[in-house]
mmCIF file of C-alpha atoms in Angstrom:
data_model
loop_
_atom_site.group_PDB
_atom_site.id
_atom_site.type_symbol
_atom_site.label_atom_id
_atom_site.label_comp_id
_atom_site.label_asym_id
_atom_site.label_seq_id
_atom_site.Cartn_x
_atom_site.Cartn_y
_atom_site.Cartn_z
ATOM 1 C CA PRO M 1 -10.881 -10.224 -2.185
ATOM 2 C CA THR M 2 -14.101 -10.641 -0.074
ATOM 3 C CA GLY M 3 -15.634 -7.450 -1.506
ATOM 4 C CA ALA M 4 -16.370 -6.191 2.002
ATOM 5 C CA LEU M 5 -14.831 -2.786 1.546
ATOM 6 C CA ARG M 6 -16.228 0.079 -0.423
ATOM 7 C CA ILE M 7 -13.973 2.374 -2.474
ATOM 8 C CA LYS M 8 -14.216 6.017 -3.389
ATOM 9 C CA SER M 9 -15.139 6.153 -7.075
ATOM 10 C CA SER M 10 -13.303 8.322 -9.561
ATOM 11 C CA VAL M 11 -15.832 7.878 -12.371
ATOM 12 C CA GLU M 12 -17.152 11.428 -12.185
ATOM 13 C CA LEU M 13 -13.579 12.894 -12.349
ATOM 14 C CA VAL M 14 -12.900 10.697 -15.431
ATOM 15 C CA LYS M 15 -16.220 11.896 -17.000
ATOM 16 C CA GLU M 16 -15.120 15.530 -16.482
ATOM 17 C CA ALA M 17 -11.769 14.845 -18.255
ATOM 18 C CA ILE M 18 -13.583 13.210 -21.198
ATOM 19 C CA ALA M 19 -16.013 16.164 -21.496
ATOM 20 C CA ASP M 20 -13.174 18.708 -21.664
ATOM 21 C CA PRO M 21 -12.185 19.430 -25.239
ATOM 22 C CA ASN M 22 -8.769 20.497 -24.098
ATOM 23 C CA THR M 23 -8.011 17.038 -22.689
ATOM 24 C CA LEU M 24 -6.809 13.849 -24.436
ATOM 25 C CA THR M 25 -8.041 10.720 -22.548
ATOM 26 C CA VAL M 26 -6.169 7.479 -22.685
ATOM 27 C CA VAL M 27 -7.244 4.194 -21.092
ATOM 28 C CA GLN M 28 -5.677 0.777 -20.551
ATOM 29 C CA VAL M 29 -7.439 -2.493 -19.660
ATOM 30 C CA ALA M 30 -5.868 -5.174 -17.476
ATOM 31 C CA PRO M 31 -5.756 -8.846 -18.536
ATOM 32 C CA SER M 32 -8.271 -10.156 -15.859
ATOM 33 C CA VAL M 33 -10.847 -7.485 -16.481
ATOM 34 C CA ARG M 34 -11.846 -9.088 -19.785
ATOM 35 C CA VAL M 35 -12.906 -12.312 -18.091
ATOM 36 C CA GLY M 36 -14.488 -10.536 -15.071
ATOM 37 C CA VAL M 37 -17.346 -8.877 -16.946
ATOM 38 C CA GLY M 38 -18.798 -11.611 -19.106
ATOM 39 C CA GLU M 39 -21.369 -12.839 -16.655
ATOM 40 C CA LEU M 40 -22.786 -9.365 -15.867
ATOM 41 C CA LEU M 41 -22.773 -8.436 -19.590
ATOM 42 C CA GLY M 42 -24.710 -11.532 -20.461
ATOM 43 C CA PHE M 43 -21.903 -13.494 -22.077
ATOM 44 C CA GLY M 44 -21.479 -16.121 -19.445
ATOM 45 C CA ALA M 45 -18.901 -16.340 -16.657
ATOM 46 C CA GLY M 46 -15.284 -16.140 -17.755
ATOM 47 C CA LYS M 47 -15.829 -15.352 -21.400
ATOM 48 C CA ASN M 48 -13.103 -13.009 -22.875
ATOM 49 C CA SER M 49 -15.086 -9.827 -23.522
ATOM 50 C CA MET M 50 -12.161 -7.617 -24.461
ATOM 51 C CA GLU M 51 -13.490 -6.314 -27.758
ATOM 52 C CA LYS M 52 -16.841 -5.413 -26.178
ATOM 53 C CA LEU M 53 -15.023 -3.634 -23.413
ATOM 54 C CA VAL M 54 -12.953 -1.689 -25.890
ATOM 55 C CA GLY M 55 -16.150 -0.778 -27.830
ATOM 56 C CA ALA M 56 -17.794 0.334 -24.543
ATOM 57 C CA LEU M 57 -14.828 2.530 -23.593
ATOM 58 C CA ARG M 58 -14.915 4.239 -27.023
ATOM 59 C CA THR M 59 -18.701 4.782 -26.654
ATOM 60 C CA LEU M 60 -18.026 6.297 -23.157
ATOM 61 C CA GLY M 61 -15.767 8.860 -24.929
ATOM 62 C CA PHE M 62 -12.093 7.770 -24.445
ATOM 63 C CA ASP M 63 -9.821 8.902 -27.256
ATOM 64 C CA TRP M 64 -7.417 5.941 -27.129
ATOM 65 C CA VAL M 65 -7.952 2.413 -25.644
ATOM 66 C CA HIS M 66 -5.006 0.105 -25.077
ATOM 67 C CA ASP M 67 -4.387 -3.359 -23.714
ATOM 68 C CA THR M 68 -2.245 -3.870 -20.560
ATOM 69 C CA VAL M 69 -1.376 -7.362 -21.890
ATOM 70 C CA TYR M 70 1.131 -5.427 -24.090
ATOM 71 C CA SER M 71 2.962 -4.195 -21.032
ATOM 72 C CA ALA M 72 2.691 -7.543 -19.300
ATOM 73 C CA ASP M 73 5.146 -8.653 -22.036
ATOM 74 C CA LEU M 74 7.309 -5.763 -21.153
ATOM 75 C CA THR M 75 7.176 -6.908 -17.494
ATOM 76 C CA VAL M 76 8.075 -10.521 -18.430
ATOM 77 C CA VAL M 77 11.208 -9.427 -20.308
ATOM 78 C CA GLU M 78 12.456 -6.956 -17.676
ATOM 79 C CA GLU M 79 11.717 -9.221 -14.705
ATOM 80 C CA GLY M 80 13.158 -12.268 -16.541
ATOM 81 C CA ASN M 81 16.358 -10.316 -17.232
ATOM 82 C CA GLU M 82 16.477 -9.108 -13.609
ATOM 83 C CA PHE M 83 16.209 -12.642 -12.468
ATOM 84 C CA LEU M 84 18.919 -13.822 -14.755
ATOM 85 C CA ASP M 85 21.184 -10.987 -13.550
ATOM 86 C CA ARG M 86 20.589 -11.857 -9.877
ATOM 87 C CA LEU M 87 21.010 -15.596 -10.564
ATOM 88 C CA HIS M 88 24.241 -15.358 -12.461
ATOM 89 C CA ASN M 89 25.913 -12.432 -10.622
ATOM 90 C CA GLY M 90 25.245 -13.046 -7.096
ATOM 91 C CA GLY M 91 22.314 -10.739 -6.597
ATOM 92 C CA ARG M 92 19.852 -10.931 -3.803
ATOM 93 C CA LEU M 93 17.704 -14.021 -3.955
ATOM 94 C CA PRO M 94 14.927 -15.135 -3.875
ATOM 95 C CA LEU M 95 13.542 -12.609 -6.365
ATOM 96 C CA LEU M 96 10.007 -11.607 -5.268
ATOM 97 C CA THR M 97 7.587 -10.569 -7.952
ATOM 98 C CA SER M 98 6.254 -6.888 -7.824
ATOM 99 C CA CYS M 99 3.193 -7.032 -10.036
ATOM 100 C CA CYS M 100 0.708 -7.173 -7.082
ATOM 101 C CA PRO M 101 0.703 -3.802 -5.124
ATOM 102 C CA ALA M 102 -1.191 -5.310 -2.237
ATOM 103 C CA TRP M 103 1.497 -7.982 -1.847
ATOM 104 C CA VAL M 104 4.337 -5.465 -2.150
ATOM 105 C CA LYS M 105 2.961 -3.362 0.641
ATOM 106 C CA TYR M 106 2.263 -6.345 2.789
ATOM 107 C CA CYS M 107 5.831 -7.488 2.402
ATOM 108 C CA GLU M 108 7.308 -4.058 3.052
ATOM 109 C CA GLU M 109 5.442 -3.684 6.305
ATOM 110 C CA ASN M 110 5.531 -7.271 7.666
ATOM 111 C CA PHE M 111 8.799 -8.630 6.280
ATOM 112 C CA PRO M 112 11.089 -5.549 5.840
ATOM 113 C CA GLU M 113 14.089 -7.836 5.711
ATOM 114 C CA PHE M 114 12.822 -9.030 2.274
ATOM 115 C CA ARG M 115 12.330 -5.453 0.957
ATOM 116 C CA ASP M 116 15.407 -5.603 -1.283
ATOM 117 C CA ASN M 117 14.295 -9.058 -2.658
ATOM 118 C CA ILE M 118 11.322 -7.434 -4.356
ATOM 119 C CA SER M 119 11.840 -6.920 -8.053
ATOM 120 C CA THR M 120 12.530 -3.366 -9.020
ATOM 121 C CA CYS M 121 10.263 -3.829 -12.132
ATOM 122 C CA ARG M 122 7.087 -1.775 -12.200
ATOM 123 C CA SER M 123 3.728 -3.653 -12.542
ATOM 124 C CA PRO M 124 2.234 -3.914 -16.049
ATOM 125 C CA GLN M 125 -0.125 -1.068 -15.117
ATOM 126 C CA GLN M 126 2.789 1.205 -14.217
ATOM 127 C CA MET M 127 4.927 0.233 -17.097
ATOM 128 C CA LEU M 128 2.249 1.104 -19.543
ATOM 129 C CA GLY M 129 1.317 4.190 -17.560
ATOM 130 C CA SER M 130 4.819 5.622 -18.002
ATOM 131 C CA VAL M 131 5.048 4.681 -21.576
ATOM 132 C CA LEU M 132 1.566 6.135 -22.435
ATOM 133 C CA ARG M 133 2.385 9.350 -20.642
ATOM 134 C CA LYS M 134 5.615 9.891 -22.486
ATOM 135 C CA PHE M 135 4.058 8.684 -25.816
ATOM 136 C CA TYR M 136 0.954 10.905 -25.792
ATOM 137 C CA GLU M 137 2.490 13.995 -24.246
ATOM 138 C CA ALA M 138 4.658 14.465 -27.328
ATOM 139 C CA PRO M 139 3.301 17.640 -29.078
ATOM 140 C CA GLU M 140 2.529 15.761 -32.365
ATOM 141 C CA ARG M 141 0.149 13.447 -30.465
ATOM 142 C CA SER M 142 -1.325 15.689 -27.821
ATOM 143 C CA GLY M 143 -1.942 18.656 -30.074
ATOM 144 C CA GLY M 144 -1.300 20.831 -27.054
ATOM 145 C CA ARG M 145 -4.055 19.148 -24.991
ATOM 146 C CA ARG M 146 -3.448 17.907 -21.443
ATOM 147 C CA VAL M 147 -3.186 14.106 -21.231
ATOM 148 C CA VAL M 148 -5.354 12.210 -18.672
ATOM 149 C CA SER M 149 -4.360 8.544 -18.319
ATOM 150 C CA VAL M 150 -6.801 6.009 -16.812
ATOM 151 C CA SER M 151 -6.547 2.321 -16.009
ATOM 152 C CA ILE M 152 -9.243 -0.229 -15.696
ATOM 153 C CA MET M 153 -8.041 -2.812 -13.082
ATOM 154 C CA PRO M 154 -9.458 -5.762 -11.061
ATOM 155 C CA CYS M 155 -7.805 -4.413 -7.929
ATOM 156 C CA THR M 156 -8.530 -1.688 -5.383
ATOM 157 C CA ALA M 157 -4.853 -1.667 -4.459
ATOM 158 C CA LYS M 158 -4.066 -0.237 -7.933
ATOM 159 C CA LYS M 159 -5.589 3.003 -6.744
ATOM 160 C CA ALA M 160 -2.855 3.261 -4.111
ATOM 161 C CA GLU M 161 -0.115 2.038 -6.471
ATOM 162 C CA ILE M 162 -0.563 5.003 -8.835
ATOM 163 C CA LEU M 163 0.056 7.352 -5.897
ATOM 164 C CA ARG M 164 3.341 5.751 -4.650
ATOM 165 C CA PRO M 165 6.319 8.075 -5.320
ATOM 166 C CA GLU M 166 8.378 5.207 -6.877
ATOM 167 C CA SER M 167 5.599 4.879 -9.448
ATOM 168 C CA TYR M 168 6.256 8.377 -10.708
ATOM 169 C CA THR M 169 8.379 9.161 -13.682
ATOM 170 C CA ASP M 170 10.691 12.213 -13.376
ATOM 171 C CA GLY M 171 8.658 13.289 -10.304
ATOM 172 C CA LYS M 172 5.405 13.202 -12.273
ATOM 173 C CA ARG M 173 2.377 10.895 -11.746
ATOM 174 C CA ASP M 174 1.875 8.658 -14.786
ATOM 175 C CA ILE M 175 -1.723 7.345 -14.217
ATOM 176 C CA ASP M 176 -4.332 9.902 -13.108
ATOM 177 C CA PHE M 177 -7.188 7.557 -12.226
ATOM 178 C CA SER M 178 -7.522 3.831 -11.768
ATOM 179 C CA LEU M 179 -11.050 2.479 -11.986
ATOM 180 C CA THR M 180 -12.080 -1.020 -10.838
ATOM 181 C CA THR M 181 -14.001 -3.464 -12.936
ATOM 182 C CA ASP M 182 -17.030 -2.777 -10.772
ATOM 183 C CA GLU M 183 -16.778 0.979 -11.344
ATOM 184 C CA LEU M 184 -16.635 0.497 -15.127
ATOM 185 C CA LEU M 185 -19.630 -1.882 -15.025
ATOM 186 C CA GLY M 186 -21.683 0.628 -12.937
ATOM 187 C CA TRP M 187 -20.784 3.396 -15.298
ATOM 188 C CA MET M 188 -21.722 1.341 -18.399
ATOM 189 C CA ALA M 189 -25.067 0.358 -16.709
ATOM 190 C CA ALA M 190 -25.754 4.080 -16.010
ATOM 191 C CA GLU M 191 -25.219 4.784 -19.740
ATOM 192 C CA GLY M 192 -27.389 1.897 -20.846
ATOM 193 C CA LEU M 193 -24.537 -0.046 -22.410
ATOM 194 C CA THR M 194 -25.106 -3.794 -22.531
ATOM 195 C CA ALA M 195 -23.797 -6.694 -24.523
ATOM 196 C CA GLU M 196 -26.231 -5.863 -27.252
ATOM 197 C CA THR M 197 -25.507 -2.071 -27.405
ATOM 198 C CA CYS M 198 -21.783 -2.196 -27.161
ATOM 199 C CA PRO M 199 -19.985 -2.412 -30.440
ATOM 200 C CA GLU M 200 -16.989 -4.727 -30.776
ATOM 201 C CA SER M 201 -13.607 -2.997 -31.447
ATOM 202 C CA PRO M 202 -9.951 -3.903 -31.187
ATOM 203 C CA ALA M 203 -7.558 -1.976 -28.985
ATOM 204 C CA ASP M 204 -5.499 0.790 -30.518
ATOM 205 C CA ASP M 205 -2.066 0.391 -32.018
ATOM 206 C CA PRO M 206 0.698 0.247 -30.999
ATOM 207 C CA PHE M 207 -0.337 -0.950 -27.542
ATOM 208 C CA CYS M 208 -2.747 -3.589 -28.572
ATOM 209 C CA LEU M 209 -0.874 -6.831 -29.217
ATOM 210 C CA GLY M 210 0.251 -9.149 -26.349
ATOM 211 C CA SER M 211 1.406 -12.756 -26.003
ATOM 212 C CA GLY M 212 -0.486 -15.635 -24.430
ATOM 213 C CA GLY M 213 2.100 -15.345 -21.521
ATOM 214 C CA GLY M 214 0.997 -11.725 -20.923
ATOM 215 C CA THR M 215 -2.653 -12.678 -21.004
ATOM 216 C CA ILE M 216 -2.357 -15.281 -18.162
ATOM 217 C CA PHE M 217 -0.788 -12.679 -15.800
ATOM 218 C CA GLY M 218 -4.292 -12.305 -14.348
ATOM 219 C CA VAL M 219 -4.397 -15.746 -12.682
ATOM 220 C CA THR M 220 -2.172 -17.186 -9.941
ATOM 221 C CA GLY M 221 0.877 -18.830 -11.479
ATOM 222 C CA GLY M 222 0.523 -16.858 -14.642
ATOM 223 C CA VAL M 223 3.506 -14.609 -14.003
ATOM 224 C CA THR M 224 5.765 -17.562 -13.324
ATOM 225 C CA GLU M 225 4.588 -19.495 -16.361
ATOM 226 C CA ALA M 226 5.170 -16.457 -18.585
ATOM 227 C CA VAL M 227 8.691 -15.871 -17.113
ATOM 228 C CA LEU M 228 9.504 -19.569 -17.665
ATOM 229 C CA ARG M 229 8.472 -19.217 -21.364
ATOM 230 C CA TYR M 230 10.819 -16.339 -21.635
ATOM 231 C CA LEU M 231 13.677 -18.054 -19.667
ATOM 232 C CA SER M 232 13.546 -21.612 -21.127
ATOM 233 C CA PRO M 233 15.748 -20.929 -24.185
ATOM 234 C CA LYS M 234 18.098 -18.761 -22.123
ATOM 235 C CA LEU M 235 18.590 -21.317 -19.346
ATOM 236 C CA GLY M 236 18.412 -24.392 -21.513
ATOM 237 C CA PHE M 237 15.539 -26.292 -19.878
ATOM 238 C CA SER M 238 12.613 -27.791 -21.780
ATOM 239 C CA GLY M 239 9.077 -28.900 -21.121
ATOM 240 C CA TYR M 240 8.195 -25.690 -19.324
ATOM 241 C CA ALA M 241 7.327 -23.460 -22.246
ATOM 242 C CA TRP M 242 3.662 -22.600 -23.072
ATOM 243 C CA THR M 243 1.822 -25.470 -21.429
ATOM 244 C CA ALA M 244 0.526 -26.435 -18.017
ATOM 245 C CA ASP M 245 3.621 -28.668 -17.674
ATOM 246 C CA ALA M 246 5.134 -25.693 -15.928
ATOM 247 C CA GLY M 247 3.437 -26.823 -12.838
ATOM 248 C CA ALA M 248 2.428 -23.236 -12.027
ATOM 249 C CA ARG M 249 -1.262 -23.729 -12.746
ATOM 250 C CA GLY M 250 -4.033 -24.498 -10.178
ATOM 251 C CA PHE M 251 -5.349 -22.851 -7.123
ATOM 252 C CA GLN M 252 -3.262 -24.456 -4.347
ATOM 253 C CA GLY M 253 -2.070 -21.907 -1.799
ATOM 254 C CA ILE M 254 1.548 -22.772 -2.366
ATOM 255 C CA LYS M 255 2.959 -24.569 -5.419
ATOM 256 C CA ARG M 256 6.620 -25.543 -5.628
ATOM 257 C CA ILE M 257 8.636 -26.112 -8.808
ATOM 258 C CA THR M 258 12.189 -27.162 -9.190
ATOM 259 C CA LEU M 259 14.153 -26.880 -12.481
ATOM 260 C CA GLU M 260 17.619 -28.150 -13.157
ATOM 261 C CA VAL M 261 19.834 -25.551 -14.809
ATOM 262 C CA ASN M 262 23.401 -26.484 -15.554
ATOM 263 C CA GLY M 263 23.285 -29.181 -12.926
ATOM 264 C CA ALA M 264 21.990 -26.873 -10.175
ATOM 265 C CA PRO M 265 18.413 -26.602 -8.883
ATOM 266 C CA VAL M 266 16.370 -23.452 -9.582
ATOM 267 C CA ARG M 267 13.557 -23.473 -7.024
ATOM 268 C CA ILE M 268 10.330 -21.521 -7.587
ATOM 269 C CA ALA M 269 7.294 -20.992 -5.427
ATOM 270 C CA VAL M 270 3.877 -19.730 -6.531
ATOM 271 C CA VAL M 271 1.888 -18.325 -3.726
ATOM 272 C CA SER M 272 -1.831 -17.485 -3.731
ATOM 273 C CA GLY M 273 -3.133 -15.376 -0.829
ATOM 274 C CA LEU M 274 -1.339 -13.384 1.845
ATOM 275 C CA LYS M 275 -1.876 -16.043 4.548
ATOM 276 C CA ASN M 276 0.143 -18.456 2.466
ATOM 277 C CA ALA M 277 2.717 -15.752 1.699
ATOM 278 C CA LYS M 278 3.246 -15.257 5.459
ATOM 279 C CA GLU M 279 3.726 -18.907 5.981
ATOM 280 C CA LEU M 280 6.253 -19.313 3.123
ATOM 281 C CA LEU M 281 8.234 -16.229 3.934
ATOM 282 C CA GLN M 282 8.495 -17.282 7.549
ATOM 283 C CA ARG M 283 9.966 -20.560 6.420
ATOM 284 C CA VAL M 284 12.444 -18.887 4.056
ATOM 285 C CA ARG M 285 13.417 -16.375 6.776
ATOM 286 C CA ASP M 286 14.020 -19.280 9.214
ATOM 287 C CA GLY M 287 16.054 -21.255 6.714
ATOM 288 C CA GLU M 288 13.555 -24.080 6.415
ATOM 289 C CA GLU M 289 13.062 -23.623 2.663
ATOM 290 C CA GLN M 290 15.193 -22.022 -0.051
ATOM 291 C CA PHE M 291 13.882 -20.540 -3.426
ATOM 292 C CA GLU M 292 15.430 -18.515 -6.242
ATOM 293 C CA LEU M 293 12.067 -17.057 -7.429
ATOM 294 C CA ILE M 294 8.745 -16.472 -5.534
ATOM 295 C CA GLU M 295 5.512 -15.242 -7.173
ATOM 296 C CA VAL M 296 2.907 -13.879 -4.790
ATOM 297 C CA MET M 297 -0.713 -12.751 -5.594
ATOM 298 C CA ALA M 298 -2.503 -11.224 -2.617
ATOM 299 C CA CYS M 299 -5.988 -12.343 -3.712
ATOM 300 C CA PRO M 300 -6.655 -16.158 -3.721
ATOM 301 C CA GLY M 301 -6.682 -17.153 -7.314
ATOM 302 C CA GLY M 302 -4.904 -14.000 -8.449
ATOM 303 C CA CYS M 303 -6.176 -10.849 -10.137
ATOM 304 C CA ILE M 304 -9.244 -12.672 -11.611
ATOM 305 C CA MET M 305 -10.623 -12.545 -8.036
ATOM 306 C CA GLY M 306 -9.350 -9.105 -7.204
ATOM 307 C CA GLY M 307 -11.207 -6.826 -4.842
ATOM 308 C CA GLY M 308 -12.415 -4.639 -7.759
ATOM 309 C CA GLN M 309 -13.934 -7.539 -9.739
ATOM 310 C CA PRO M 310 -17.695 -8.502 -9.470
ATOM 311 C CA ALA M 311 -17.985 -10.606 -6.327
ATOM 312 C CA ASP M 312 -20.435 -13.178 -5.073
ATOM 313 C CA VAL M 313 -19.096 -15.170 -2.127
ATOM 314 C CA TYR M 314 -21.570 -17.981 -2.740
ATOM 315 C CA ARG M 315 -20.408 -18.468 -6.354
ATOM 316 C CA SER M 316 -16.724 -17.478 -5.919
ATOM 317 C CA LEU M 317 -15.268 -20.961 -6.706
ATOM 318 C CA LEU M 318 -17.311 -21.202 -9.895
ATOM 319 C CA ARG M 319 -16.308 -17.686 -10.981
ATOM 320 C CA ARG M 320 -12.646 -18.322 -10.186
ATOM 321 C CA GLN M 321 -12.654 -21.448 -12.316
ATOM 322 C CA ALA M 322 -14.455 -19.745 -15.263
ATOM 323 C CA ARG M 323 -12.241 -16.687 -15.209
ATOM 324 C CA SER M 324 -9.146 -18.842 -15.052
ATOM 325 C CA ARG M 325 -10.342 -20.912 -17.968
ATOM 326 C CA GLY M 326 -11.190 -17.863 -19.893
ATOM 327 C CA LEU M 327 -7.590 -16.586 -19.668
ATOM 328 C CA TYR M 328 -6.059 -19.961 -20.415
ATOM 329 C CA ASP M 329 -8.450 -20.484 -23.356
ATOM 330 C CA THR M 330 -7.383 -17.101 -24.740
ATOM 331 C CA ASP M 331 -3.753 -18.097 -24.282
ATOM 332 C CA GLY M 332 -4.468 -21.272 -26.201
ATOM 333 C CA THR M 333 -5.873 -19.501 -29.254
ATOM 334 C CA THR M 334 -3.205 -16.663 -29.250
ATOM 335 C CA ALA M 335 -0.611 -17.171 -31.950
ATOM 336 C CA ILE M 336 2.096 -15.517 -29.914
ATOM 337 C CA LYS M 337 2.778 -17.600 -26.847
ATOM 338 C CA ALA M 338 5.960 -16.108 -25.270
ATOM 339 C CA SER M 339 6.758 -12.506 -24.687
ATOM 340 C CA GLN M 340 9.943 -12.566 -26.562
ATOM 341 C CA GLU M 341 7.978 -13.472 -29.733
ATOM 342 C CA ASN M 342 6.010 -10.190 -29.618
ATOM 343 C CA GLU M 343 7.544 -8.411 -32.549
ATOM 344 C CA SER M 344 5.306 -5.276 -32.094
ATOM 345 C CA MET M 345 6.814 -4.892 -28.535
ATOM 346 C CA HIS M 346 10.370 -5.305 -29.799
ATOM 347 C CA ARG M 347 10.016 -2.684 -32.592
ATOM 348 C CA PHE M 348 8.513 -0.184 -30.052
ATOM 349 C CA TRP M 349 11.278 -1.026 -27.599
ATOM 350 C CA GLU M 350 13.956 -0.337 -30.210
ATOM 351 C CA THR M 351 12.423 2.928 -31.346
ATOM 352 C CA PHE M 352 11.044 4.407 -28.173
ATOM 353 C CA ILE M 353 12.043 2.605 -25.004
ATOM 354 C CA ALA M 354 15.700 1.739 -25.672
ATOM 355 C CA GLY M 355 18.092 3.613 -23.294
ATOM 356 C CA GLN M 356 15.162 4.613 -21.003
ATOM 357 C CA GLU M 357 14.479 1.102 -19.494
ATOM 358 C CA HIS M 358 15.334 2.143 -15.960
ATOM 359 C CA THR M 359 13.302 5.329 -16.097
ATOM 360 C CA LEU M 360 10.216 3.954 -17.741
ATOM 361 C CA LEU M 361 10.048 0.281 -16.676
ATOM 362 C CA HIS M 362 11.494 0.166 -13.158
ATOM 363 C CA ARG M 363 10.421 1.684 -9.864
ATOM 364 C CA ASN M 364 12.169 4.990 -9.322
ATOM 365 C CA PHE M 365 13.078 4.929 -5.544
ATOM 366 C CA GLY M 366 14.955 8.243 -5.951
ATOM 367 C CA GLY M 367 11.668 10.017 -6.490
#
């Protein structure tokens, strides 16, 4: 999150794939990227620049451009259902979120006793990666061309996530290259693409429509709020759907939420930054606190401040606030607030994903 490390760029390899007439290139864009580029593109800090990004990616030569917010909704549904199953059927609790690969690796290496608490759900990047691979490798869509799948992410750890064996589907890697926001901005600058020269364009069907809950995945507390929107009608609590009343918003290192469900408490923690994660897990391990659900983002503030986003240590607080506001403002103007209301996702689920949930949407520990 400090931007002190340099990463090995994959831009030239992606360019080679785009230039190959026998290759079909598909790209997805994470929720937080759209609010991480506005300042450098001349829109102002935190402005949602998704349609400009889509236009830029088309100009750079990608065949299909999709929105990872779509698969954030998939994640909400699967992770929400996993939580319900563990809660009602004596599963291992607390359930620890699995969207942040840096956090997952940290937990595995430093708190191995909590390894089985980590959700088996893939991250939104990996869920969409597996779905895109299966969707576009169908002969009627690929036309016999090889498919190269790319993700635009705010996070350097996403480059490692695509290489993890449990992120593969049927033994095959789903995402070929993960580019950071900074890599994309550098590529755009080299091609002379600016706010003025980039056309505006919507993402491609069918992976283009997401809920407000999926959009706020990019900020700390967003996963929790989105899951609460999904769970509220199932668990019978109110006042936690779709608004800041969820208590998950804000940049405190540790936020605690307690709901009452059928007369019993459901305790939730939202953790921002690995230092705070270490403190809380030590307290849980030592029996000093108890939770049913814990969300952790490795970068303070969440993905909006990821190690692949444009960084300026002297303006980090202002950027964090602006990017957070950009996602919440987008949520506020999105007609679909909760993941279960995304009819496009449901239709695709019924016609394409149904019966393959474990293979496509969960980490495959068997290889």
